[in-house]
Structures are given as structure tokens and as C-alpha cells.
Short mmCIF file of C-alpha atoms and ligand atoms in Angstrom, two decimals:
data_model
loop_
_atom_site.label_atom_id
_atom_site.label_comp_id
_atom_site.label_asym_id
_atom_site.label_seq_id
_atom_site.Cartn_x
_atom_site.Cartn_y
_atom_site.Cartn_z
CA MET A 1 1.64 -52.67 27.43
CA LYS A 2 -0.23 -50.28 29.70
CA GLN A 3 3.07 -49.12 31.09
CA GLN A 4 4.43 -48.56 27.61
CA LEU A 5 1.38 -46.48 26.69
CA ASP A 6 1.62 -44.45 29.87
CA ALA A 7 5.30 -43.88 29.20
CA ILE A 8 4.65 -42.65 25.67
CA ARG A 9 1.98 -40.33 26.94
CA GLU A 10 4.33 -38.92 29.54
CA THR A 11 7.38 -38.37 27.29
CA ALA A 12 5.22 -37.07 24.46
CA GLU A 13 3.57 -34.53 26.72
CA LYS A 14 6.93 -33.29 27.97
CA GLU A 15 8.44 -33.06 24.49
CA LEU A 16 5.40 -31.24 23.25
CA GLU A 17 5.74 -28.50 25.84
CA ASN A 18 9.18 -27.65 24.53
CA ILE A 19 8.20 -27.45 20.90
CA LYS A 20 8.35 -23.88 19.57
CA THR A 21 8.16 -24.17 15.79
CA THR A 22 5.81 -25.67 13.22
CA ALA A 23 8.64 -27.74 11.78
CA ASP A 24 9.39 -29.37 15.15
CA LEU A 25 5.69 -29.99 15.63
CA ASP A 26 5.54 -31.82 12.32
CA SER A 27 8.39 -34.14 13.26
CA PHE A 28 6.72 -34.70 16.62
CA LYS A 29 3.55 -35.83 14.85
CA VAL A 30 5.52 -38.26 12.74
CA LYS A 31 7.42 -39.61 15.72
CA PHE A 32 4.43 -40.31 17.94
CA LEU A 33 1.29 -40.40 15.81
CA GLY A 34 2.57 -41.30 12.37
CA LYS A 35 2.15 -44.63 10.57
CA LYS A 36 5.56 -45.73 11.75
CA GLY A 37 5.28 -43.80 14.99
CA GLU A 38 5.62 -45.10 18.50
CA LEU A 39 1.90 -45.45 19.15
CA THR A 40 1.37 -47.51 16.02
CA ASN A 41 4.31 -49.73 16.95
CA ILE A 42 2.66 -50.59 20.21
CA LEU A 43 -0.70 -51.24 18.59
CA LYS A 44 1.03 -53.72 16.29
CA GLN A 45 1.77 -55.86 19.34
CA MET A 46 -1.96 -56.15 20.18
CA GLY A 47 -2.01 -59.60 18.59
CA LYS A 48 0.03 -60.99 21.43
CA LEU A 49 -2.58 -59.98 24.00
CA SER A 50 -5.33 -62.16 25.31
CA PRO A 51 -8.85 -61.54 23.93
CA GLU A 52 -9.96 -59.96 27.23
CA GLU A 53 -7.08 -57.56 27.39
CA ARG A 54 -7.28 -56.48 23.79
CA PRO A 55 -10.34 -54.16 23.99
CA LYS A 56 -9.03 -52.56 27.18
CA MET A 57 -5.68 -51.85 25.63
CA GLY A 58 -7.37 -50.70 22.43
CA GLN A 59 -9.41 -48.23 24.42
CA LEU A 60 -6.40 -47.04 26.35
CA ALA A 61 -4.40 -46.60 23.15
CA ASN A 62 -7.22 -44.59 21.61
CA GLU A 63 -7.40 -42.41 24.69
CA VAL A 64 -3.66 -41.75 24.48
CA ARG A 65 -3.99 -40.97 20.77
CA ALA A 66 -6.95 -38.63 21.38
CA PHE A 67 -5.10 -36.99 24.25
CA LEU A 68 -1.98 -36.41 22.17
CA GLU A 69 -3.92 -35.18 19.17
CA ASN A 70 -5.71 -32.72 21.40
CA LYS A 71 -2.42 -31.50 22.82
CA VAL A 72 -0.96 -31.16 19.34
CA ASP A 73 -3.92 -29.01 18.32
CA GLU A 74 -3.44 -26.76 21.33
CA GLN A 75 0.27 -26.44 20.71
CA THR A 76 -0.34 -25.75 17.02
CA LYS A 77 -2.54 -22.80 17.93
CA LYS A 78 0.05 -21.48 20.37
CA ILE A 79 2.86 -21.74 17.86
CA LYS A 80 0.79 -20.11 15.14
CA ASP A 81 0.11 -17.19 17.48
CA ILE A 82 3.77 -16.86 18.38
CA GLU A 83 4.90 -17.05 14.76
CA ARG A 84 2.27 -14.55 13.69
CA ASN A 85 3.32 -12.08 16.36
CA LEU A 86 6.96 -12.48 15.40
CA LYS A 87 6.10 -11.84 11.77
CA LEU A 88 4.03 -8.77 12.62
CA ALA A 89 6.80 -7.43 14.82
CA SER A 90 9.36 -7.81 12.05
CA GLU A 91 7.08 -6.11 9.52
CA THR A 92 6.13 -3.17 11.65
CA ILE A 93 6.26 0.13 9.74
CA ASP A 94 6.90 3.34 11.56
CA VAL A 95 4.59 5.65 9.68
CA THR A 96 6.10 8.66 11.41
CA MET A 97 9.53 8.07 9.80
CA PRO A 98 10.42 10.66 7.14
CA GLY A 99 9.97 9.28 3.59
CA LYS A 100 12.75 8.83 1.08
CA THR A 101 12.60 11.73 -1.36
CA ALA A 102 12.94 10.74 -5.00
CA PRO A 103 15.30 13.16 -6.76
CA LEU A 104 13.17 15.45 -8.93
CA GLY A 105 14.42 16.56 -12.32
CA HIS A 106 14.70 20.18 -13.35
CA LYS A 107 13.42 21.92 -16.43
CA HIS A 108 16.30 23.08 -18.60
CA PRO A 109 16.55 26.90 -18.72
CA LEU A 110 15.99 26.76 -22.49
CA SER A 111 12.75 24.87 -21.88
CA ILE A 112 11.66 27.22 -19.10
CA VAL A 113 11.92 30.29 -21.32
CA LEU A 114 10.57 28.53 -24.43
CA ASP A 115 7.51 27.38 -22.47
CA GLU A 116 6.94 30.95 -21.28
CA VAL A 117 7.24 32.36 -24.79
CA LYS A 118 4.82 29.73 -26.13
CA GLU A 119 2.40 30.49 -23.32
CA ILE A 120 2.49 34.23 -24.11
CA PHE A 121 1.85 33.80 -27.83
CA MET A 122 -0.70 31.02 -27.43
CA GLY A 123 -2.57 33.47 -25.21
CA MET A 124 -2.64 35.83 -28.22
CA GLY A 125 -4.12 33.12 -30.44
CA PHE A 126 -0.95 31.69 -32.03
CA ASP A 127 -0.67 27.99 -32.91
CA ILE A 128 2.61 26.06 -32.69
CA ALA A 129 4.09 24.97 -36.05
CA THR A 130 7.15 22.87 -36.86
CA GLY A 131 9.36 22.12 -39.83
CA PRO A 132 12.27 19.79 -40.65
CA GLU A 133 15.81 20.50 -39.47
CA VAL A 134 17.21 18.92 -42.62
CA GLU A 135 15.80 21.37 -45.13
CA TRP A 136 15.87 22.16 -48.84
CA ASP A 137 17.90 25.14 -49.99
CA TYR A 138 14.62 26.28 -51.56
CA TYR A 139 12.77 26.73 -48.25
CA ASN A 140 15.76 27.97 -46.26
CA PHE A 141 16.88 30.54 -48.86
CA GLU A 142 15.23 30.72 -52.31
CA ALA A 143 11.61 31.02 -51.23
CA LEU A 144 12.62 33.57 -48.58
CA ASN A 145 13.93 35.89 -51.27
CA ILE A 146 17.58 34.93 -50.75
CA PRO A 147 18.75 33.79 -54.22
CA ALA A 148 22.01 31.93 -54.80
CA ASP A 149 24.17 35.02 -55.25
CA HIS A 150 22.61 37.01 -52.42
CA PRO A 151 25.14 38.44 -49.92
CA ALA A 152 22.89 37.35 -47.02
CA ARG A 153 23.99 33.77 -47.70
CA ASP A 154 27.50 34.64 -46.57
CA THR A 155 26.27 35.78 -43.16
CA GLN A 156 24.75 32.37 -42.44
CA ASP A 157 27.53 29.81 -42.52
CA THR A 158 25.58 26.87 -43.78
CA PHE A 159 26.12 23.16 -43.27
CA TYR A 160 25.32 21.74 -46.71
CA ILE A 161 24.38 18.07 -47.04
CA THR A 162 24.10 18.14 -50.84
CA GLU A 163 24.00 21.08 -53.20
CA LYS A 164 20.28 21.40 -52.58
CA MET A 165 19.91 20.04 -49.08
CA LEU A 166 21.19 21.60 -45.84
CA LEU A 167 20.74 21.93 -42.09
CA ARG A 168 18.39 24.86 -41.73
CA THR A 169 20.17 28.04 -40.63
CA GLN A 170 16.97 29.69 -39.41
CA THR A 171 13.37 28.81 -38.52
CA SER A 172 12.10 31.13 -41.27
CA PRO A 173 11.58 28.25 -43.78
CA VAL A 174 8.65 27.15 -41.59
CA GLN A 175 6.91 30.34 -42.78
CA ILE A 176 6.82 29.04 -46.36
CA ARG A 177 5.83 25.52 -45.32
CA VAL A 178 2.91 26.84 -43.27
CA MET A 179 1.70 29.23 -46.00
CA GLU A 180 1.80 26.41 -48.57
CA LYS A 181 -0.55 24.34 -46.43
CA GLN A 182 -2.75 26.88 -44.71
CA LYS A 183 -4.98 29.71 -45.90
CA PRO A 184 -5.04 33.02 -43.98
CA PRO A 185 -5.76 33.92 -41.26
CA ILE A 186 -2.39 32.48 -40.17
CA ARG A 187 -1.00 33.04 -36.70
CA ILE A 188 1.85 30.64 -35.86
CA LEU A 189 4.88 30.34 -33.63
CA ALA A 190 7.60 27.96 -34.82
CA PRO A 191 10.33 27.16 -32.29
CA GLY A 192 13.17 24.83 -33.21
CA ARG A 193 16.84 23.98 -33.62
CA VAL A 194 18.93 25.73 -36.23
CA TYR A 195 22.52 25.14 -37.34
CA ARG A 196 25.42 27.30 -38.47
CA SER A 197 29.04 26.34 -38.84
CA ASP A 198 30.25 28.71 -36.14
CA ALA A 199 33.09 28.02 -33.72
CA VAL A 200 31.94 27.59 -30.13
CA ASP A 201 32.45 30.56 -27.80
CA ALA A 202 30.50 32.43 -25.11
CA THR A 203 27.94 33.70 -27.63
CA HIS A 204 28.12 31.18 -30.50
CA SER A 205 27.27 27.54 -31.00
CA PRO A 206 26.86 25.48 -34.19
CA LEU A 207 23.47 24.39 -32.84
CA PHE A 208 21.11 26.91 -31.31
CA HIS A 209 17.40 27.69 -31.17
CA GLN A 210 15.15 30.23 -32.81
CA ILE A 211 11.50 31.04 -32.44
CA GLU A 212 9.77 32.22 -35.59
CA GLY A 213 6.50 34.10 -35.65
CA LEU A 214 4.21 34.62 -38.64
CA VAL A 215 0.89 36.42 -38.89
CA VAL A 216 -0.94 36.73 -42.23
CA ASP A 217 -4.42 38.15 -42.65
CA LYS A 218 -6.25 41.02 -44.33
CA ASN A 219 -5.08 44.49 -43.25
CA ILE A 220 -2.15 43.42 -41.10
CA THR A 221 0.16 46.41 -40.55
CA MET A 222 3.36 47.31 -38.75
CA ALA A 223 1.14 48.46 -35.86
CA ASP A 224 0.07 44.84 -35.27
CA LEU A 225 3.70 43.76 -35.15
CA LYS A 226 4.57 46.53 -32.74
CA GLY A 227 1.57 45.94 -30.46
CA ASN A 228 2.00 42.17 -30.27
CA LEU A 229 5.76 42.30 -29.74
CA GLU A 230 5.41 45.00 -27.07
CA GLN A 231 2.99 42.72 -25.22
CA PHE A 232 5.48 39.88 -25.58
CA ALA A 233 8.37 41.95 -24.17
CA LYS A 234 6.31 43.16 -21.20
CA ARG A 235 5.04 39.67 -20.37
CA LEU A 236 8.54 38.19 -20.58
CA TYR A 237 10.59 40.92 -18.90
CA GLY A 238 8.03 42.81 -16.80
CA GLU A 239 5.41 45.58 -17.24
CA ASP A 240 8.00 48.38 -17.03
CA THR A 241 9.84 47.10 -20.11
CA LYS A 242 9.91 49.52 -23.04
CA ILE A 243 10.55 48.60 -26.66
CA ARG A 244 11.88 50.44 -29.67
CA LEU A 245 11.98 49.45 -33.32
CA ARG A 246 15.03 50.32 -35.42
CA PRO A 247 15.11 50.13 -39.22
CA HIS A 248 17.07 47.13 -40.47
CA HIS A 249 17.27 44.88 -43.50
CA PHE A 250 16.17 41.28 -44.01
CA PRO A 251 15.55 39.88 -47.50
CA PHE A 252 12.23 38.31 -46.50
CA THR A 253 10.64 41.38 -44.91
CA GLU A 254 9.95 44.88 -46.24
CA PRO A 255 10.15 47.09 -44.29
CA SER A 256 12.35 45.31 -41.75
CA CYS A 257 13.28 46.22 -38.22
CA GLU A 258 15.14 45.12 -35.16
CA MET A 259 13.49 45.37 -31.79
CA ASP A 260 15.32 46.53 -28.66
CA VAL A 261 14.02 46.31 -25.12
CA SER A 262 15.00 48.63 -22.30
CA CYS A 263 18.00 47.11 -20.51
CA PHE A 264 16.81 44.71 -17.80
CA ARG A 265 19.84 45.43 -15.63
CA CYS A 266 19.79 49.21 -15.48
CA GLY A 267 16.21 49.80 -16.61
CA GLY A 268 17.44 52.06 -19.42
CA LYS A 269 19.89 54.36 -17.63
CA GLY A 270 22.90 52.80 -19.29
CA CYS A 271 25.26 50.24 -17.73
CA SER A 272 28.15 47.97 -18.65
CA PHE A 273 25.74 45.26 -19.80
CA CYS A 274 24.02 47.46 -22.41
CA LYS A 275 27.29 49.28 -23.07
CA GLY A 276 25.78 52.54 -21.89
CA GLU A 277 22.99 52.31 -24.47
CA GLY A 278 20.08 51.60 -22.14
CA TRP A 279 18.73 49.22 -24.81
CA VAL A 280 19.45 45.62 -25.85
CA GLU A 281 18.47 44.01 -29.14
CA ILE A 282 16.28 40.92 -28.84
CA LEU A 283 14.72 40.15 -32.23
CA GLY A 284 14.38 40.86 -35.92
CA GLY A 285 11.13 41.26 -37.80
CA GLY A 286 9.15 43.15 -40.37
CA MET A 287 6.30 43.03 -42.88
CA VAL A 288 6.43 39.83 -44.92
CA HIS A 289 7.90 40.62 -48.35
CA PRO A 290 5.29 40.35 -51.18
CA LYS A 291 7.57 37.88 -52.98
CA VAL A 292 7.63 35.67 -49.91
CA LEU A 293 3.82 35.71 -49.62
CA LYS A 294 3.64 34.79 -53.31
CA ASN A 295 6.11 31.92 -52.81
CA GLY A 296 3.83 30.65 -50.05
CA GLY A 297 0.87 30.72 -52.45
CA ILE A 298 -0.74 33.80 -50.90
CA ASP A 299 -1.88 36.82 -52.92
CA PRO A 300 0.01 39.91 -51.66
CA GLU A 301 -2.69 42.15 -53.13
CA GLU A 302 -5.26 40.62 -50.83
CA TYR A 303 -3.24 39.79 -47.76
CA SER A 304 -0.39 41.21 -45.74
CA GLY A 305 1.56 39.84 -42.80
CA TYR A 306 4.31 40.37 -40.31
CA ALA A 307 7.05 38.01 -39.18
CA PHE A 308 9.74 37.93 -36.56
CA GLY A 309 12.61 35.72 -35.45
CA VAL A 310 14.03 35.48 -31.93
CA GLY A 311 17.13 33.69 -30.71
CA LEU A 312 16.06 31.59 -27.73
CA GLU A 313 19.55 31.41 -26.19
CA ARG A 314 19.78 35.20 -26.06
CA LEU A 315 16.45 35.41 -24.23
CA VAL A 316 17.64 32.82 -21.74
CA LEU A 317 21.01 34.50 -21.09
CA PHE A 318 19.28 37.83 -20.48
CA ARG A 319 16.53 36.33 -18.42
CA PHE A 320 18.78 34.47 -15.98
CA ASN A 321 21.78 36.77 -16.14
CA ILE A 322 24.04 34.08 -17.59
CA ASP A 323 27.13 35.31 -19.41
CA ASP A 324 28.25 32.17 -21.25
CA MET A 325 26.04 30.25 -23.66
CA ARG A 326 28.15 27.09 -23.29
CA LEU A 327 26.64 26.57 -19.85
CA LEU A 328 23.36 25.78 -21.59
CA TYR A 329 24.83 22.79 -23.41
CA ASP A 330 27.33 21.33 -20.92
CA ASN A 331 24.71 19.38 -18.94
CA ASP A 332 26.55 20.16 -15.73
CA MET A 333 24.15 19.27 -12.92
CA ARG A 334 25.68 21.91 -10.61
CA PHE A 335 24.46 24.51 -13.10
CA LEU A 336 21.17 22.90 -14.16
CA SER A 337 19.91 22.10 -10.68
CA GLN A 338 19.76 25.83 -9.90
CA PHE A 339 16.69 26.19 -12.10
N1 DAH B 1 15.78 34.50 -39.79
C1 DAH B 1 16.45 35.64 -39.25
C2 DAH B 1 17.82 35.22 -38.71
O1 DAH B 1 18.07 34.09 -38.58
C3 DAH B 1 15.64 36.24 -38.11
C4 DAH B 1 14.43 36.89 -38.62
C5 DAH B 1 14.47 38.24 -38.96
C6 DAH B 1 13.25 36.19 -38.82
C7 DAH B 1 13.35 38.89 -39.45
C8 DAH B 1 12.11 36.82 -39.31
C9 DAH B 1 12.18 38.18 -39.63
O2 DAH B 1 10.96 36.17 -39.51
O3 DAH B 1 11.06 38.80 -40.10
O4 DAH B 1 18.63 36.04 -38.45
#
């Protein structure tokens, strides 16, 4: 039996040296030290020994067991170290490698210019107002002094939903909605989508954007309109920009005007862009018509106001020197990623 024990100890020791993984170590433990392992098998034969031999063999067997358990512990530590180093090596991060750049989105040119315009007017104390795109005929036309038979209706090719409901053709109805809810002083900017049944070409689209402005207070005059809009033009197109007001007609303002700015390409000398004029038109405006103030629930004897309406697309085309409005709606990344 002593020989058997010595033999186990010898083979076990050799096998152990070659073990390189935790899994192999586990099967080794089962094979030699487990309940059905080789050592236990030998101990089961103890009964056949004489009473004198038994304690000696018992001691020897325990020594072998202790020896092997010790060795297993040592090997376990070694393997753990090796496995840990392997794991660390495979997880090494080279912090000097360049990072992966996430593709950043771009602001749409319409948003860039709208944000600038908002910024300019908010700096002058304007609040942002909104109104519905599906609008009543009353707000879009009637209350703005454009009755049913008014020729101005023909110039705005309207998408009607019912006889009384339509897609707003202008942001001007927001004027009435704001006046109905708010007492003067009023100072609002109302940007939004508007709709007209126009065929698509380089300068027309059935959906486009306007920005409406409305100021109502005591003693508001044309000088306020001129001063504020001059500031706006200079902030948007540069300090050297000049403005001029030309008489015009809108049903909801009296007097009415159109505002030109000095041509941003030639600075006013006259070029192909401004058709030799030196000026380009950018907005319409005027003093709010007394009837319109009344329709908004404001007493025209006590208050006066000015209003204006700008086409956002026009501002964008001028600003970025783009000659076709369709580019703004095509969502072509080759175009959009330039901004
Ligand atoms: N609503 C007009 C249009 O769509 C633009 C406009 C002109 C708005 C004069 C105004 C204004 O508020 O005073 O053509």
C-alpha cells in the first residue's frame, strides 16, 4: 500500500505541473482527491491491513493528501495569476489611439437664420408668439381687414379645408390672436409655416415660412418701425447695410410700406443680383390699421402699433447666396452639411 501511495504522489505531482487551466485543475482534484478519487480508493482498502500497519498507512495517506492539497493550492494561485494576466493583456486599451468621431448634425439654414432673427428681436424686448397653421378664415382674412370680396384674396392662393377653415396663407393672423389675449404693451415675433397653392419653382413653394412682428403701445409711430427694422437689417446683414422704406399697400396696415436693404452683393452700386437697382426688398410692414386694432379688442384712440412680415426663405437665400429655394427642402446632405 505504501508503494501505491508513493506512486500516486509521484504521478499526481507530475500531472499537476502540466496543468495550465482552472478547468483542468478541477478535474485533477476530482481524480486524485475526490470522493471517488484514487486516494480514497486506497484508503478503502485499509480494512485489509493489520492493526499495527493501519495507523502508519493512515498517517502516510494523510501526508500524501496534505501534500497534494498544498500543491493544488500553489498551482491554483499560479493559474489565477496567469489567467489574470492574459485577461488584462486582452483588455488593454491604448489611450493614445484617436477616438471614433460621432457624426454631428447640422443646423438647417432656415433654422440658422430664424435663430438669428429671434435673437435680434428678443434683444429688443420681443416675445415669441405662435398660432395654428390650420386657421379660420376670420383670423387669416376677415379680422385683418380683408373681407370676402377683397382683391387681396386673389393674390394669396389659399388652400381651403372648409368654407370657413383654411391653411393660413400668412403669419398675420397671429396678430389678432395675440391682441385678443394680451393687453398693450405688446411686442411679439411670430415665426411659422404658411401655405399657398403655388407651383414649385426656384422662388415658390406651397409651404414656406414667415416671421411676423407686432408692436402695440401708446404713442407708437412710423419712426419706431423704421428704427427697429433698421437695427434688424444692420444686425442681420452688417453695420454698413442701409434701408429705405417705399410706400405700398396692405389691407391691415395704414400707411403701409415695403422695406429695401442695400444690395449685399454690390453694396448698393448696382449689379445683376439687384438688377442694377442697388436695393433689394426684404419685408412688408406699416402702422396697424385702426380696424385691425379694434378687431383685436384694442382701442385705436388710445393705442397705436406697427407690424411687419418677412419671408424667411428670402432672408436665407440672400444670406447664403443660394439661388434656388428648392435646395432648402430637398434634404440633400451634400447641400445641408455645408452649413
Ligand atoms: N402678411 C403679408 C404677406 O403675407 C406680409 C405683411 C405685410 C405682414 C405687412 C405685415 C405687414 O404684418 O404689416 O404678404
